[in-house]
PDB file of C-alpha atoms in Angstrom:
ATOM      1  CA  MET A  19     -21.939  26.260   3.453  1.00 89.00           C
ATOM      2  CA  VAL A  20     -24.580  23.638   4.263  1.00 91.00           C
ATOM      3  CA  PHE A  21     -24.136  19.920   3.549  1.00 86.00           C
ATOM      4  CA  SER A  22     -26.613  17.100   3.900  1.00 81.00           C
ATOM      5  CA  ASN A  23     -24.814  13.783   3.401  1.00 70.00           C
ATOM      6  CA  SER A  24     -21.886  14.090   1.068  1.00 68.00           C
ATOM      7  CA  GLY A  25     -19.419  11.535  -0.189  1.00 65.00           C
ATOM      8  CA  VAL A  26     -16.820  14.310  -0.344  1.00 73.00           C
ATOM      9  CA  GLY A  27     -17.742  16.292   2.762  1.00 75.00           C
ATOM     10  CA  ASP A  28     -14.309  16.043   4.374  1.00 77.00           C
ATOM     11  CA  SER A  29     -12.550  17.053   1.167  1.00 83.00           C
ATOM     12  CA  ALA A  30     -14.893  19.981   0.576  1.00 87.00           C
ATOM     13  CA  TRP A  31     -14.630  21.071   4.200  1.00 89.00           C
ATOM     14  CA  GLU A  32     -10.846  21.602   4.184  1.00 91.00           C
ATOM     15  CA  PRO A  33     -10.683  24.583   1.772  1.00 94.00           C
ATOM     16  CA  LEU A  34     -13.865  26.082   3.223  1.00 93.00           C
ATOM     17  CA  HIS A  35     -12.451  25.840   6.730  1.00 94.00           C
ATOM     18  CA  SER A  36      -9.100  27.296   5.637  1.00 93.00           C
ATOM     19  CA  ALA A  37     -10.957  30.232   4.069  1.00 95.00           C
ATOM     20  CA  GLY A  38     -12.898  30.813   7.297  1.00 93.00           C
ATOM     21  CA  ILE A  39     -16.270  29.875   5.810  1.00 95.00           C
ATOM     22  CA  PRO A  40     -18.573  28.303   8.403  1.00 95.00           C
ATOM     23  CA  THR A  41     -19.973  24.893   7.516  1.00 93.00           C
ATOM     24  CA  MET A  42     -22.980  22.935   8.703  1.00 91.00           C
ATOM     25  CA  PHE A  43     -23.448  19.217   8.125  1.00 87.00           C
ATOM     26  CA  PHE A  44     -26.600  17.199   8.643  1.00 86.00           C
ATOM     27  CA  GLN A  45     -24.249  14.388   9.624  1.00 79.00           C
ATOM     28  CA  THR A  46     -20.597  13.615   9.216  1.00 76.00           C
ATOM     29  CA  SER A  47     -17.947  11.626  10.999  1.00 68.00           C
ATOM     30  CA  GLY A  48     -14.651  12.954   9.664  1.00 71.00           C
ATOM     31  CA  ASP A  49     -12.103  13.422  12.420  1.00 71.00           C
ATOM     32  CA  ALA A  50     -10.989  16.989  11.640  1.00 79.00           C
ATOM     33  CA  VAL A  51     -14.525  18.095  10.807  1.00 81.00           C
ATOM     34  CA  THR A  52     -16.018  16.858  14.064  1.00 78.00           C
ATOM     35  CA  ARG A  53     -13.247  18.354  16.200  1.00 81.00           C
ATOM     36  CA  ASP A  54     -13.595  21.960  14.983  1.00 87.00           C
ATOM     37  CA  PRO A  55     -15.328  23.899  17.783  1.00 87.00           C
ATOM     38  CA  ARG A  56     -15.433  27.294  16.032  1.00 89.00           C
ATOM     39  CA  SER A  57     -16.882  27.176  12.545  1.00 92.00           C
ATOM     40  CA  THR A  58     -18.193  23.661  11.869  1.00 90.00           C
ATOM     41  CA  PHE A  59     -21.552  22.423  13.074  1.00 89.00           C
ATOM     42  CA  THR A  60     -23.028  18.929  12.850  1.00 84.00           C
ATOM     43  CA  LEU A  61     -26.718  18.297  13.511  1.00 85.00           C
ATOM     44  CA  VAL A  62     -26.659  14.499  13.829  1.00 80.00           C
ATOM     45  CA  ASN A  63     -23.892  12.322  15.187  1.00 77.00           C
ATOM     46  CA  PRO A  64     -23.872   9.149  13.046  1.00 77.00           C
ATOM     47  CA  LEU A  65     -21.635   7.197  15.441  1.00 81.00           C
ATOM     48  CA  PRO A  66     -24.477   5.830  17.614  1.00 86.00           C
ATOM     49  CA  ALA A  67     -26.230   4.513  14.496  1.00 83.00           C
ATOM     50  CA  VAL A  68     -23.047   2.894  13.194  1.00 88.00           C
ATOM     51  CA  PHE A  69     -21.691   1.427  16.410  1.00 92.00           C
ATOM     52  CA  GLY A  70     -24.688   1.296  18.764  1.00 92.00           C
ATOM     53  CA  PRO A  71     -26.548  -1.727  17.363  1.00 93.00           C
ATOM     54  CA  PRO A  72     -23.559  -4.083  17.096  1.00 93.00           C
ATOM     55  CA  LEU A  73     -22.223  -3.063  20.517  1.00 94.00           C
ATOM     56  CA  SER A  74     -25.646  -3.537  22.089  1.00 94.00           C
ATOM     57  CA  ILE A  75     -26.091  -6.940  20.456  1.00 94.00           C
ATOM     58  CA  ALA A  76     -22.594  -8.020  21.480  1.00 93.00           C
ATOM     59  CA  GLU A  77     -23.307  -7.038  25.069  1.00 92.00           C
ATOM     60  CA  SER A  78     -26.682  -8.756  25.269  1.00 94.00           C
ATOM     61  CA  LYS A  79     -25.756 -11.904  23.305  1.00 92.00           C
ATOM     62  CA  GLY A  80     -22.116 -12.283  24.333  1.00 91.00           C
ATOM     63  CA  GLY A  81     -20.619 -11.599  20.904  1.00 91.00           C
ATOM     64  CA  THR A  82     -16.915 -10.876  20.618  1.00 92.00           C
ATOM     65  CA  ARG A  83     -16.304 -10.225  16.907  1.00 94.00           C
ATOM     66  CA  VAL A  84     -18.069  -7.766  14.596  1.00 95.00           C
ATOM     67  CA  ALA A  85     -17.718  -7.469  10.831  1.00 96.00           C
ATOM     68  CA  PHE A  86     -18.585  -4.087   9.369  1.00 96.00           C
ATOM     69  CA  VAL A  87     -19.439  -4.483   5.680  1.00 97.00           C
ATOM     70  CA  VAL A  88     -19.121  -0.937   4.378  1.00 96.00           C
ATOM     71  CA  ILE A  89     -19.459   0.623   0.958  1.00 94.00           C
ATOM     72  CA  ASP A  90     -15.984   1.886   0.130  1.00 94.00           C
ATOM     73  CA  VAL A  91     -16.605   5.635  -0.132  1.00 88.00           C
ATOM     74  CA  PRO A  92     -14.976   8.257   2.105  1.00 81.00           C
ATOM     75  CA  VAL A  93     -18.107   9.317   3.983  1.00 77.00           C
ATOM     76  CA  ALA A  94     -18.934   5.698   4.870  1.00 83.00           C
ATOM     77  CA  VAL A  95     -15.493   4.649   6.081  1.00 86.00           C
ATOM     78  CA  ALA A  96     -14.667   7.908   7.903  1.00 81.00           C
ATOM     79  CA  ALA A  97     -16.119   6.719  11.221  1.00 80.00           C
ATOM     80  CA  PHE A  98     -13.884   3.659  11.128  1.00 85.00           C
ATOM     81  CA  GLU A  99     -10.788   5.693  10.394  1.00 82.00           C
ATOM     82  CA  SER A 100     -11.363   8.227  13.162  1.00 79.00           C
ATOM     83  CA  ASN A 101     -13.490   7.109  16.115  1.00 82.00           C
ATOM     84  CA  GLY A 102     -14.123   3.441  15.349  1.00 87.00           C
ATOM     85  CA  PRO A 103     -10.967   1.829  16.706  1.00 90.00           C
ATOM     86  CA  GLU A 104     -11.285   3.616  20.056  1.00 91.00           C
ATOM     87  CA  ILE A 105     -14.999   2.856  20.411  1.00 91.00           C
ATOM     88  CA  LEU A 106     -14.549  -0.836  19.592  1.00 92.00           C
ATOM     89  CA  GLU A 107     -11.457  -1.206  21.770  1.00 93.00           C
ATOM     90  CA  ARG A 108     -13.300   0.258  24.774  1.00 93.00           C
ATOM     91  CA  ALA A 109     -16.113  -2.222  24.112  1.00 93.00           C
ATOM     92  CA  GLY A 110     -13.595  -5.065  24.086  1.00 92.00           C
ATOM     93  CA  LEU A 111     -14.591  -6.253  20.614  1.00 92.00           C
ATOM     94  CA  ASP A 112     -12.513  -7.607  17.780  1.00 92.00           C
ATOM     95  CA  TYR A 113     -13.677  -6.350  14.423  1.00 93.00           C
ATOM     96  CA  ASP A 114     -13.098  -6.485  10.720  1.00 94.00           C
ATOM     97  CA  LEU A 115     -13.742  -3.632   8.333  1.00 95.00           C
ATOM     98  CA  VAL A 116     -14.743  -5.114   4.992  1.00 97.00           C
ATOM     99  CA  ARG A 117     -14.659  -2.400   2.343  1.00 97.00           C
ATOM    100  CA  ILE A 118     -16.708  -3.250  -0.728  1.00 97.00           C
ATOM    101  CA  PRO A 119     -16.555  -1.127  -3.902  1.00 96.00           C
ATOM    102  CA  PRO A 120     -19.834   0.496  -4.960  1.00 94.00           C
ATOM    103  CA  GLY A 121     -21.728  -1.533  -7.533  1.00 93.00           C
ATOM    104  CA  THR A 122     -20.367  -4.925  -6.453  1.00 95.00           C
ATOM    105  CA  PRO A 123     -23.198  -7.263  -7.521  1.00 92.00           C
ATOM    106  CA  ASP A 124     -22.088 -10.430  -5.717  1.00 95.00           C
ATOM    107  CA  MET A 125     -20.504 -10.271  -2.265  1.00 96.00           C
ATOM    108  CA  THR A 126     -20.589 -14.014  -1.635  1.00 96.00           C
ATOM    109  CA  PRO A 127     -16.773 -14.378  -1.446  1.00 96.00           C
ATOM    110  CA  GLN A 128     -16.454 -11.604   1.149  1.00 96.00           C
ATOM    111  CA  MET A 129     -19.433 -12.848   3.149  1.00 96.00           C
ATOM    112  CA  ARG A 130     -18.116 -16.427   3.111  1.00 96.00           C
ATOM    113  CA  GLU A 131     -14.854 -15.187   4.635  1.00 95.00           C
ATOM    114  CA  ILE A 132     -16.801 -13.322   7.353  1.00 96.00           C
ATOM    115  CA  VAL A 133     -18.747 -16.464   8.260  1.00 93.00           C
ATOM    116  CA  GLU A 134     -15.623 -18.631   8.238  1.00 94.00           C
ATOM    117  CA  ASN A 135     -13.808 -16.137  10.546  1.00 91.00           C
ATOM    118  CA  GLY A 136     -16.290 -16.878  13.310  1.00 88.00           C
ATOM    119  CA  THR A 137     -17.870 -13.453  13.229  1.00 93.00           C
ATOM    120  CA  ASP A 138     -20.742 -13.082  15.713  1.00 91.00           C
ATOM    121  CA  ILE A 139     -22.305  -9.881  14.369  1.00 95.00           C
ATOM    122  CA  VAL A 140     -22.448  -8.298  10.923  1.00 96.00           C
ATOM    123  CA  GLN A 141     -23.290  -4.611  10.405  1.00 95.00           C
ATOM    124  CA  VAL A 142     -23.925  -3.593   6.770  1.00 96.00           C
ATOM    125  CA  LEU A 143     -23.622   0.071   5.761  1.00 93.00           C
ATOM    126  CA  GLY A 144     -24.572   1.163   2.262  1.00 92.00           C
ATOM    127  CA  TYR A 145     -27.476   1.918  -0.043  1.00 91.00           C
ATOM    128  CA  ASP A 146     -30.344  -0.526  -0.600  1.00 92.00           C
ATOM    129  CA  ALA A 147     -28.920  -2.591  -3.494  1.00 94.00           C
ATOM    130  CA  PHE A 148     -25.587  -2.788  -1.670  1.00 95.00           C
ATOM    131  CA  CYS A 149     -27.239  -4.136   1.484  1.00 95.00           C
ATOM    132  CA  ILE A 150     -29.319  -6.622  -0.508  1.00 96.00           C
ATOM    133  CA  ALA A 151     -26.172  -8.002  -2.179  1.00 96.00           C
ATOM    134  CA  ALA A 152     -24.494  -8.324   1.259  1.00 96.00           C
ATOM    135  CA  TYR A 153     -27.471 -10.143   2.797  1.00 95.00           C
ATOM    136  CA  LYS A 154     -27.768 -12.481  -0.195  1.00 96.00           C
ATOM    137  CA  GLY A 155     -24.069 -13.248   0.156  1.00 95.00           C
ATOM    138  CA  LEU A 156     -24.562 -14.074   3.838  1.00 93.00           C
ATOM    139  CA  GLU A 157     -27.301 -16.551   2.964  1.00 91.00           C
TER     140      GLU A 157
END
């Protein structure tokens, strides 16, 4: 079974894996999926794209707190549920995971809270209209 990016990749993977059907993902970050050494293959590791920029900025600019504004779908939050806490702890950063439901047109209340919390860095993960709403809210 071959997957590109799927919002239900982890859920679809479980029965396929149990049945012994090999799977290939373009990218995924689910904990069980990424730890299978026998029948699951991932072409791109999304973790550097998710965590690399904010960690690099924090290191170069002296930031200590990151807010991840993430569309609340399983494929988007998977990295934060599996590898995220360990990666951010090793980097010595405090962070907030702000889950926003798809289709939220105005994120001003959530963005105001991020600014008031003294957040140094904001990483937004979602589709184009989602990111635009987050950036407008930050303004």
